[in-house]
Short mmCIF file of C-alpha atoms in Angstrom, two decimals:
data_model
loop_
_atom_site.label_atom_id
_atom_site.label_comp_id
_atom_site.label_asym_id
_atom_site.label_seq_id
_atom_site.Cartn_x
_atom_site.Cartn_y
_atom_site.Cartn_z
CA UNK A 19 -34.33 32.89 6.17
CA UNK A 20 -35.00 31.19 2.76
CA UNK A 21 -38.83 31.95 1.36
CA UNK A 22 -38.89 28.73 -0.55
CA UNK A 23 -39.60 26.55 2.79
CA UNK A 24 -37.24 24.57 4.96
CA UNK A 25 -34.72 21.50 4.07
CA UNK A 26 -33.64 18.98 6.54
CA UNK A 27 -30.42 17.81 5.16
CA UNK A 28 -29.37 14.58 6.46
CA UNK A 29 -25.27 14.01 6.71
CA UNK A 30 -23.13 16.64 7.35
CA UNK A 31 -20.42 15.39 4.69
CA UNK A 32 -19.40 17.17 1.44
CA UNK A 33 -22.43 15.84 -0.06
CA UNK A 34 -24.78 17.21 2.19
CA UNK A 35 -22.81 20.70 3.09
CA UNK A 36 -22.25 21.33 -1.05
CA UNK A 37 -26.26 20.92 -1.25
CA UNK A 38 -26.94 22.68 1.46
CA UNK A 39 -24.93 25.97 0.13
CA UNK A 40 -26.63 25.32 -3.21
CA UNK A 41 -30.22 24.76 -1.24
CA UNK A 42 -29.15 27.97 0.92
CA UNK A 43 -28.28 29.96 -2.24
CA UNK A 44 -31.74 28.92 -4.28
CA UNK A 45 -34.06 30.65 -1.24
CA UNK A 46 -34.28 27.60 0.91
CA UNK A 47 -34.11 27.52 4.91
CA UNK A 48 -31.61 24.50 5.62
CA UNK A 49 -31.03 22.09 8.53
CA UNK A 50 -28.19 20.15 8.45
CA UNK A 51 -28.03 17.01 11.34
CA UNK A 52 -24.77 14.70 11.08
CA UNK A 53 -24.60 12.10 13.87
CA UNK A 54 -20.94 13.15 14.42
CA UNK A 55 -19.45 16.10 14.15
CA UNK A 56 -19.91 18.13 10.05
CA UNK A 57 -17.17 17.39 7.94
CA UNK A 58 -15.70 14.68 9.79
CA UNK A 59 -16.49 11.64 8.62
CA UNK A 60 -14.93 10.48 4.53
CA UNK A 61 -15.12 14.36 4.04
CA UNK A 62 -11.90 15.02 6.22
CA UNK A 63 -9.18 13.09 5.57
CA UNK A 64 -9.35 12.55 2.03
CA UNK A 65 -6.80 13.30 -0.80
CA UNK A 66 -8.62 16.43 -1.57
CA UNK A 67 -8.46 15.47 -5.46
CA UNK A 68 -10.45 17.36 -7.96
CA UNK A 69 -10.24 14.87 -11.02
CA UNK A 70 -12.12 15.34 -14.31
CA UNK A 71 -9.51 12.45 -15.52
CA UNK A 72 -11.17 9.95 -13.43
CA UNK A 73 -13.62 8.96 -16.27
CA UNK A 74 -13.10 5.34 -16.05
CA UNK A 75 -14.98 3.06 -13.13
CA UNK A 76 -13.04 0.41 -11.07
CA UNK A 77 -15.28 -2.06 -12.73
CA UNK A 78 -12.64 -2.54 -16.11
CA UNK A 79 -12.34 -5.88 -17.89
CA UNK A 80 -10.18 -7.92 -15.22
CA UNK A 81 -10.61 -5.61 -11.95
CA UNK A 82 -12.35 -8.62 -10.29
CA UNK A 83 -9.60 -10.95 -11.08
CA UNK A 84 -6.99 -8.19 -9.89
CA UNK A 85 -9.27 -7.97 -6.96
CA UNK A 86 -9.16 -11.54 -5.81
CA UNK A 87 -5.11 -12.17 -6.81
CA UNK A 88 -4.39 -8.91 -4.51
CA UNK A 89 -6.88 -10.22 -1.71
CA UNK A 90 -3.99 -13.39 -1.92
CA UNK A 91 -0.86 -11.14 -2.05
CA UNK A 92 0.17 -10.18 1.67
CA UNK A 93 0.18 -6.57 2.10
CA UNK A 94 -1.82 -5.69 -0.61
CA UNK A 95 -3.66 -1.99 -0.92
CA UNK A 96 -6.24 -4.18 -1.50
CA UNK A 97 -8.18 -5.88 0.86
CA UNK A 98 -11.68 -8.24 1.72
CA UNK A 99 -12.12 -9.14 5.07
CA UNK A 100 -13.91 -12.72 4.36
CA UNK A 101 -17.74 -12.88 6.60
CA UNK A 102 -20.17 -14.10 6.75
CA UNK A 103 -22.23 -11.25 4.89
CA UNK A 104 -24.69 -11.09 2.61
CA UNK A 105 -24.51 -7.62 1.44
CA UNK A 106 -21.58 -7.32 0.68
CA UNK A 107 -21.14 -11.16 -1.48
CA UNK A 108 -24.34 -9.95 -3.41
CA UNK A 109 -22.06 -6.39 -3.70
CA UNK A 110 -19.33 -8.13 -5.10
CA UNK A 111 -21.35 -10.83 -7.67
CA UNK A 112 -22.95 -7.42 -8.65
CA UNK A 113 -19.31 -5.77 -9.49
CA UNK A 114 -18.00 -8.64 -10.87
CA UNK A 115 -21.17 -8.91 -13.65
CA UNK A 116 -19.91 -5.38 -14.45
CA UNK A 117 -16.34 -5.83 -15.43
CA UNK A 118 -16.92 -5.38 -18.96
CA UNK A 119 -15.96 -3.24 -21.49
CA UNK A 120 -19.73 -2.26 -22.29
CA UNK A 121 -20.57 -1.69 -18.89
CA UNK A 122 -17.45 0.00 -18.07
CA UNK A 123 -17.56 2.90 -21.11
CA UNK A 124 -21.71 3.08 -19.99
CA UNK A 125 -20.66 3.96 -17.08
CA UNK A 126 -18.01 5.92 -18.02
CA UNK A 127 -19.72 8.19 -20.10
CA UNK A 128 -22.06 9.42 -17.14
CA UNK A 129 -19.44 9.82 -14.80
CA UNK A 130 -17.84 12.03 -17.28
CA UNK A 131 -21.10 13.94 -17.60
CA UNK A 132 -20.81 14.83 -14.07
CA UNK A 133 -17.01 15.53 -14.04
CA UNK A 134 -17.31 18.64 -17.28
CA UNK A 135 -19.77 19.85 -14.90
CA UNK A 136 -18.45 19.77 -11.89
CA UNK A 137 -15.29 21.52 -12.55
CA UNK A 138 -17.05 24.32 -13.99
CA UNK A 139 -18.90 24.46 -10.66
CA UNK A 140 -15.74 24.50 -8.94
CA UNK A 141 -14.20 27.08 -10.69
CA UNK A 142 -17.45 29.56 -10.41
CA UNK A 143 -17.48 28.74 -6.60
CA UNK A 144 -13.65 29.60 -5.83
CA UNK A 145 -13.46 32.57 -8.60
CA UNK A 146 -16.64 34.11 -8.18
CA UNK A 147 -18.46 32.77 -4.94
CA UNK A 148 -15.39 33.70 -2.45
CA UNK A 149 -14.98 29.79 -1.21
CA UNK A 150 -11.70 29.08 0.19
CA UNK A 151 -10.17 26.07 -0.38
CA UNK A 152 -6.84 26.36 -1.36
CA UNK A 153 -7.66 25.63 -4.96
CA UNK A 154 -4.60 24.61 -6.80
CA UNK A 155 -4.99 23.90 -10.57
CA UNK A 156 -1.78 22.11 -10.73
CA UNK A 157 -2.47 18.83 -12.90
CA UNK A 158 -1.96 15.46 -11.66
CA UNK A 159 0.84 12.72 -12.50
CA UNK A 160 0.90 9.35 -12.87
CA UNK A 161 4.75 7.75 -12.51
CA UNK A 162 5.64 4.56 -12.59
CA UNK A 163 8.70 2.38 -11.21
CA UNK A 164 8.35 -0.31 -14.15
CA UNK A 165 9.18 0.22 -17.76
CA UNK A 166 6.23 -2.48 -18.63
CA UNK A 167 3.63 -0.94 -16.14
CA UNK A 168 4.39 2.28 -17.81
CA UNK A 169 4.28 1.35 -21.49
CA UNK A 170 0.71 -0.97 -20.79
CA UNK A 171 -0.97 2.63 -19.36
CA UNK A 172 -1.16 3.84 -23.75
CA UNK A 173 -3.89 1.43 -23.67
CA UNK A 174 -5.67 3.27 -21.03
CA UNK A 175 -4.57 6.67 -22.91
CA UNK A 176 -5.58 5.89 -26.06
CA UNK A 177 -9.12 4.80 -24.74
CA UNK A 178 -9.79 8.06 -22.70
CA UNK A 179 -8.26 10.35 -25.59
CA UNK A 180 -10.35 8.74 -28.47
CA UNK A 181 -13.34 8.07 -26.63
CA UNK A 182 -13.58 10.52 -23.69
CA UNK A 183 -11.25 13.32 -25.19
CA UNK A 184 -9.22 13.08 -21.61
CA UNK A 185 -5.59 12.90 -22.59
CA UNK A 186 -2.79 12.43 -20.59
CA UNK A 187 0.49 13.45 -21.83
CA UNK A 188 3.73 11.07 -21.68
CA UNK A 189 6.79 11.62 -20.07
CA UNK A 190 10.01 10.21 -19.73
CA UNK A 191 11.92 10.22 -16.89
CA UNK A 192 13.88 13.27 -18.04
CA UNK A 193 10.61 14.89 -18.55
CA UNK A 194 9.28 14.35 -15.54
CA UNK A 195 11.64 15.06 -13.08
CA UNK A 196 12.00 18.43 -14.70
CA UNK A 197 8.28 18.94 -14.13
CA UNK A 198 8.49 17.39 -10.79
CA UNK A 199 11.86 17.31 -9.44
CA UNK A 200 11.00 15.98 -6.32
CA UNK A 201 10.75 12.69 -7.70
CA UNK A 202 13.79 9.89 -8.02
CA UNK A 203 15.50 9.16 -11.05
CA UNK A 204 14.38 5.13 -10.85
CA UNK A 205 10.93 5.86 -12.21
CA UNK A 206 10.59 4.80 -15.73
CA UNK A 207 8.15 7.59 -16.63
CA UNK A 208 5.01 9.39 -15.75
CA UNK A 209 1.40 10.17 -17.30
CA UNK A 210 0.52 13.97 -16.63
CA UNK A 211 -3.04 15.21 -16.69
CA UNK A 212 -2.64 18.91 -17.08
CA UNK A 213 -6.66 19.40 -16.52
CA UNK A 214 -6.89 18.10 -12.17
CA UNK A 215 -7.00 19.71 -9.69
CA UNK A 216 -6.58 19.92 -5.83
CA UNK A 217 -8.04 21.52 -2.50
CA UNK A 218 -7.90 21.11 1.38
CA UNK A 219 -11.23 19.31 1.75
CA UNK A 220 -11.73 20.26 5.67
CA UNK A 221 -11.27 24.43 4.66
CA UNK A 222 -13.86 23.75 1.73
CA UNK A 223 -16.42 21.97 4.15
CA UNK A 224 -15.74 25.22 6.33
CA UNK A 225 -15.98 27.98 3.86
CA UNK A 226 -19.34 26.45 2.81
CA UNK A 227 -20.85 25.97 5.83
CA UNK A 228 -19.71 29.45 7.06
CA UNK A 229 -21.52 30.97 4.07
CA UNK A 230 -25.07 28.94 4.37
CA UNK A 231 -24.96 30.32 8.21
CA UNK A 232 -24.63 33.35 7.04
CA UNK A 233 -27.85 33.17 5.35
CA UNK A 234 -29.79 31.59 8.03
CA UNK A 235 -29.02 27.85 7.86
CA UNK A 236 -28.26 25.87 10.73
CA UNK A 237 -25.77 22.48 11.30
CA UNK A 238 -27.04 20.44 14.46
CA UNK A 239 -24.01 18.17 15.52
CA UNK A 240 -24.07 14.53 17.49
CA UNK A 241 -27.54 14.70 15.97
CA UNK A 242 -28.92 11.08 15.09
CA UNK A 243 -31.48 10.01 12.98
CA UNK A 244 -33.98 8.03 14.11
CA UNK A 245 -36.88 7.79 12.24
CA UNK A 246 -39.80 9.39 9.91
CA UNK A 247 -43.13 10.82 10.49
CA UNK A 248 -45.49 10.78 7.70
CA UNK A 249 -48.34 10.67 5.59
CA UNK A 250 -50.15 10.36 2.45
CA UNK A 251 -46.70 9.57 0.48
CA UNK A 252 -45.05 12.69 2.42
CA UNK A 253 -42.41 12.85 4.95
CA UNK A 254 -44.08 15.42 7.57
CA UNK A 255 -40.71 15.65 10.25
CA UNK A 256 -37.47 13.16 11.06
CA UNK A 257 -36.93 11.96 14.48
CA UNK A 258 -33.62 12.68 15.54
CA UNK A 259 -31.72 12.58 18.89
CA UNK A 260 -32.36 16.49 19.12
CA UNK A 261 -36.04 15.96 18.92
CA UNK A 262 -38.45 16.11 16.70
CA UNK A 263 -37.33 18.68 12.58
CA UNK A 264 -40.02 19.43 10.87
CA UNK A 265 -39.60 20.42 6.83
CA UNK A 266 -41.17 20.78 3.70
CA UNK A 267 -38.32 18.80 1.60
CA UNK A 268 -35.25 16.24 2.97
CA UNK A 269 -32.33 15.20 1.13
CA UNK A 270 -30.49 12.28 3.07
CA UNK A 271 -26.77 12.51 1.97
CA UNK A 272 -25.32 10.33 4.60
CA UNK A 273 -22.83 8.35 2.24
CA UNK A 274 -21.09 4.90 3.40
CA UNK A 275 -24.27 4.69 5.53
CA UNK A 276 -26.92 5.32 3.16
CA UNK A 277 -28.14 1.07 3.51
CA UNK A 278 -29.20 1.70 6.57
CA UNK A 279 -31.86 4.18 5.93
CA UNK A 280 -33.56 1.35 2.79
CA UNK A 281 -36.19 0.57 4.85
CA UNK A 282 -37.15 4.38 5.77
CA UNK A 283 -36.70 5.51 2.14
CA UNK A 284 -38.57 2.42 0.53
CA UNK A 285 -35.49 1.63 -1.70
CA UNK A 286 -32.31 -0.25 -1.97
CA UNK A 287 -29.47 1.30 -1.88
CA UNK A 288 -26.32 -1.40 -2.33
CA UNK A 289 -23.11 0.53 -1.02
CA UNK A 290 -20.60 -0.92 0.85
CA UNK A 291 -18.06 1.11 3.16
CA UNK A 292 -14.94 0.73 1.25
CA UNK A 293 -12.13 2.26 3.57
CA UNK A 294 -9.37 4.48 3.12
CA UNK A 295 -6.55 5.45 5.15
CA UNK A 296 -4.21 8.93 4.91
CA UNK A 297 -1.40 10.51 7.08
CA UNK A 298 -1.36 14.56 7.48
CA UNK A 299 2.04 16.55 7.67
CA UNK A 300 3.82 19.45 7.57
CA UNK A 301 5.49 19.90 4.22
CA UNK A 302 8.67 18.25 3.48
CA UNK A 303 11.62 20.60 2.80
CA UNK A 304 11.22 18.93 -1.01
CA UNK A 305 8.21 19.08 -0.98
CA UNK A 306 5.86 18.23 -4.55
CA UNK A 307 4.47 20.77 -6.40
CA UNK A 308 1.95 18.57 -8.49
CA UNK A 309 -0.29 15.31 -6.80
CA UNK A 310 0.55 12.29 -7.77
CA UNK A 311 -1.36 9.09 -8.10
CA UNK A 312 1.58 6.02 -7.73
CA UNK A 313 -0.91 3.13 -9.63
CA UNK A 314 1.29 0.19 -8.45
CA UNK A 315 1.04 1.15 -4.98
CA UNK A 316 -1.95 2.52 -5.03
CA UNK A 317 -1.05 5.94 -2.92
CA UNK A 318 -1.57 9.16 -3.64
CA UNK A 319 0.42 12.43 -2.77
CA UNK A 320 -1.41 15.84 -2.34
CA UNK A 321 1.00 18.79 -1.42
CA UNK A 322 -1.79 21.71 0.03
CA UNK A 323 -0.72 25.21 0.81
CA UNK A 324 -0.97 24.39 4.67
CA UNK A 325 0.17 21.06 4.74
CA UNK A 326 1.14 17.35 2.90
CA UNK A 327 -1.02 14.33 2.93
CA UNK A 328 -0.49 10.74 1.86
CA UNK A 329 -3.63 8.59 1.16
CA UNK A 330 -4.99 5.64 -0.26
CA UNK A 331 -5.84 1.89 0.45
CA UNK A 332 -9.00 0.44 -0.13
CA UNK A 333 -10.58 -2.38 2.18
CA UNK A 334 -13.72 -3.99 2.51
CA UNK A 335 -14.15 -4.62 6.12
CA UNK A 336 -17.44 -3.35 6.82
CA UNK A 337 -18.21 -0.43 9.39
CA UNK A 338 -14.29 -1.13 11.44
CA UNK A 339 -13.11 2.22 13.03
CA UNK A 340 -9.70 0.77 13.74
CA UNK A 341 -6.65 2.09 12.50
CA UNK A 342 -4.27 -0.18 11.35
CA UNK A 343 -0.59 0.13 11.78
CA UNK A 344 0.33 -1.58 9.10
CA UNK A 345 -2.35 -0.22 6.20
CA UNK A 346 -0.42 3.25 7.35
CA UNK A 347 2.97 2.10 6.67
CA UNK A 348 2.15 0.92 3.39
CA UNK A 349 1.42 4.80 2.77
CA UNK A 350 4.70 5.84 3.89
CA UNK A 351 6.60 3.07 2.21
CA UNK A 352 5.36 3.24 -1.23
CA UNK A 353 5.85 7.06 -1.52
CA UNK A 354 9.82 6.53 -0.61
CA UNK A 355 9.83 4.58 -3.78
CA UNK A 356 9.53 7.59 -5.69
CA UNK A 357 10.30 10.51 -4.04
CA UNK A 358 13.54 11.82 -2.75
CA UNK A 359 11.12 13.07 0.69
CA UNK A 360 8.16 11.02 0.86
CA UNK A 361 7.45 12.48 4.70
CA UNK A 362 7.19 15.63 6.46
CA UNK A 363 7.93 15.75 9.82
CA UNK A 364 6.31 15.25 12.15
CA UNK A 365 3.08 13.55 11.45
CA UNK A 366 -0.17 15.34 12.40
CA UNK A 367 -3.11 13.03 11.96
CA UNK A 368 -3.90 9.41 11.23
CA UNK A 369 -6.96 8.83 9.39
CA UNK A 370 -9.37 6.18 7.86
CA UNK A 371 -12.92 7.17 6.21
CA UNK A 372 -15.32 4.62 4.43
CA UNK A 373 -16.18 5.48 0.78
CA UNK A 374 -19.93 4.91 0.16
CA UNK A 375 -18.85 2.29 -3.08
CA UNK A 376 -21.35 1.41 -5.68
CA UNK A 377 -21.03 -1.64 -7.67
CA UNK A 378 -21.69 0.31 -10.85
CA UNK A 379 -19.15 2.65 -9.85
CA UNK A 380 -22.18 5.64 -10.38
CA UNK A 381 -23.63 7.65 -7.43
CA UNK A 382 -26.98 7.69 -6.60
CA UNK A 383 -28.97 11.02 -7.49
CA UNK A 384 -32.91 10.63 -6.99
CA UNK A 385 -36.07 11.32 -5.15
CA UNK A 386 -37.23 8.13 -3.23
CA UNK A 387 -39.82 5.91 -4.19
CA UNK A 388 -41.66 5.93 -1.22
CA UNK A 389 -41.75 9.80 -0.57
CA UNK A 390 -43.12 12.62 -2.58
CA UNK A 391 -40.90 15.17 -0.82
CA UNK A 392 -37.33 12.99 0.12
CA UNK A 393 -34.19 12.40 -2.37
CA UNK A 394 -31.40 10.43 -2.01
CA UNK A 395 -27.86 11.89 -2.88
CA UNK A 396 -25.11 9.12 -1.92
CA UNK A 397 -22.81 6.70 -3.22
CA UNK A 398 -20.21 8.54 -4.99
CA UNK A 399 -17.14 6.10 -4.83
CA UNK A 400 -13.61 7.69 -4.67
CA UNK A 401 -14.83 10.92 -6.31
CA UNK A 402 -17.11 12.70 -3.55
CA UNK A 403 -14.94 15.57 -3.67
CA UNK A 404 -14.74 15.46 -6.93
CA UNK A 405 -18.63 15.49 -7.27
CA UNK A 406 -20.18 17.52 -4.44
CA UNK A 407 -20.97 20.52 -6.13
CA UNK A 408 -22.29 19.03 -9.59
CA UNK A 409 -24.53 17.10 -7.07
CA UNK A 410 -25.27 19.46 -4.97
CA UNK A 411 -26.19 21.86 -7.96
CA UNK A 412 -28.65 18.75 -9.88
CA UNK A 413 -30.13 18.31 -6.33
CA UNK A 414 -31.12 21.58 -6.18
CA UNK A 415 -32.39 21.54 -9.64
CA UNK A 416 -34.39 18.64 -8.56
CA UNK A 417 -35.97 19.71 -5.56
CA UNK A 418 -37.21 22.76 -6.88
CA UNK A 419 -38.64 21.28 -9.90
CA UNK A 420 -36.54 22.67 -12.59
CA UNK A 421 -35.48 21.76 -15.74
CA UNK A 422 -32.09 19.83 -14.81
CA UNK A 423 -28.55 20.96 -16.88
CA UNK A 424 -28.06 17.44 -17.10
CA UNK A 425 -29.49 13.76 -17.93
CA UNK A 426 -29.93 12.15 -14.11
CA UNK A 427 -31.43 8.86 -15.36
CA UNK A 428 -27.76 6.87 -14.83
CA UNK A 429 -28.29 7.74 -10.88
CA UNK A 430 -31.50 7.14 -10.43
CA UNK A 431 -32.40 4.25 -8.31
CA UNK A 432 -34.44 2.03 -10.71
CA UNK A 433 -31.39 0.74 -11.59
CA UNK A 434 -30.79 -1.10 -8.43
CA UNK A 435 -34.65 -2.69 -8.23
#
């Protein structure tokens, strides 16, 4: 039992398990309620990508143009289901405002705050905090099938080596098939960040929660919020389909779904599910030794101790739990483009999760508004993973009123008022 008093975290996803270890490990009692089952939602099925190269937002100069002239191209990774809502147009003017150059490198520069950090937290949980995870510091590659494609990424080098001190280094197609000989001889070349790394998210998300047990905490599954008791600017206990959890502090970490608690919180939160799609297998017999990111199909390639997943697509269809056929095969397709075996057999799992997307392309790290004792720690884009324990660690820094390690203005929620 923690003698700090007790946390209700709400969302059982890597967001809310990371802060709950953190919580657990600072002298808190935790409560963790997910409304499905912990771990399983955008937590699962993900690339399991650890990626301090991912400095840059998705809101570059052009990305809404891209984004429109994809939405027109059949097939596309790509994809806006057109409705009638008003969310998500108001999401997208929002984005679109953004896809500057001076709002892209402001942005930029506090993701990368949280990326130094967070792989420092990573390596102090798997080195010296027994977390299992299959942590592979491996690198990650970038090839590409078109000699122009190729060439136009120096642009993008140059900017994140002069600015952001994140280099990737060039290789031909020599090169990189003897780094990665798994891959085909058509590529023109490949980008190689030598800093990435990788992990199985589903054994993290178990090897944390395992260890806050151990110290008392407790995970309450099919458990639904419902609502909050309060008063005088305090949250006194939620309402949940469990019953009634009482706590001194609550963190609500419940990612694509965070819009739905605005109202409770006293705050708007403007994410939109933005969903992704990945196939689990056993590894091929050629199987990759480095991920790989394929930028102009948009799918990714993780090669885990236990197993090989393919992952990617992004689509703005609201809260749709379907799986489509089709989204899957452009998985399977665009690997066999460049590797010599793109599939292990057979094929495990299907999966589709809905990243909580910002339209700033920052996550959102704050108390709320409305309550003394409630923070909000959601919104993290494509880089959850990535993020969960430099999160989890400023949350706890937060909570317990300590000096923070970093800045967290850029996440607070002013911004979106």
């Amino acid at each position: 039992m923690g003698s700090r008093g007790h946390i209700v975290v709400v969302g059982g996803g890597i967001i809310g398990v990371t802060s709950a270890w953190y919580l657990s490990r600072d002298g808190w009692q935790v409560t963790v309620i997910d409304q499905g089952e912990i771990g399983r939602a955008c937590s699962y099925g993900n690339c399991g990508l650890v990626c301090p190269s991912h400095v840059l937002p998705l809101t570059e100069p052009g990305a809404f143009k891209a984004a429109l002239t994809a939405m027109l191209t059949p097939n596309s990774p790509f994809r806006i289901q057109p409705r009638l809502d008003p969310a998500l147009w108001s999401w997208l003017w929002n984005f679109a405002k953004r896809c500057n150059k001076r709002s892209m490198l402001s942005a930029a520069h506090a993701i990368q705050a949280l990326l130094t950090s967070t792989l420092r937290e990573y390596e102090w949980l798997v080195s010296e905090q027994d977390v299992a995870c299959e942590w592979q510091k491996k690198g990650l590659l970038f090839p590409y099938l078109s000699p122009q494609a190729f060439e136009s990424y120096a642009a993008t080098n140059s900017l994140l080596t002069e600015v952001f001190q994140e280099p990737a280094r060039k290789l031909s197609t020599q090169q990189a098939i003897e780094l990665e000989p798994t891959l085909k001889d058509s590529i023109a070349g490949a980008w190689f960040y030598e800093h990435d790394a990788h992990l199985r998210p589903d054994r993290l998300i178990a090897s944390l929660q395992t260890q806050v047990e151990q110290r008392g905490g407790a995970f309450l599954e099919q458990c639904k919020f419902k609502g909050l008791q309060t008063q005088e600017g305090r949250i006194d206990a939620i309402e949940t389909s469990h019953g009634i959890l009482t706590g001194d502090r609550f963190l609500f970490a419940t990612g694509a779904w965070a819009p739905m608690l605005n109202e409770h919180l006293g705050c708007k939160i403007p994410i939109q599910p933005g969903k992704g799609y990945s196939i689990t297998m056993p590894r091929p017999n050629r199987c990759p030794n480095i991920p790989m990111i394929f930028p102009e199909h948009r799918v990714a390639v993780t090669p885990m101790l236990s197993g090989y997943r393919l992952g990617s697509i992004m689509e703005f269809v609201g809260y749709d739990e379907s799986i489509r056929p089709e989204r899957l095969e452009l998985l399977r397709t665009g690997a066999q483009h460049y590797l010599h075996e793109p599939l292990g057999k057979p094929e495990l799992e299907t999966w589709y999760g809905w990243r909580p997307m910002t339209y700033d392309g920052l996550p959102v790290i704050d108390r709320s508004p409305r309550w003394n004792n409630a923070w909000v720690a959601a919104g993290h884009n494509m880089l959850g993973l990535t993020l969960a324990p430099v999160t989890a660690r400023l949350v706890t820094e937060l909570i317990g009123a300590e000096t923070p390690h970093l800045d967290p203005t850029p996440y607070g929620l002013a911004r979106f008022q």
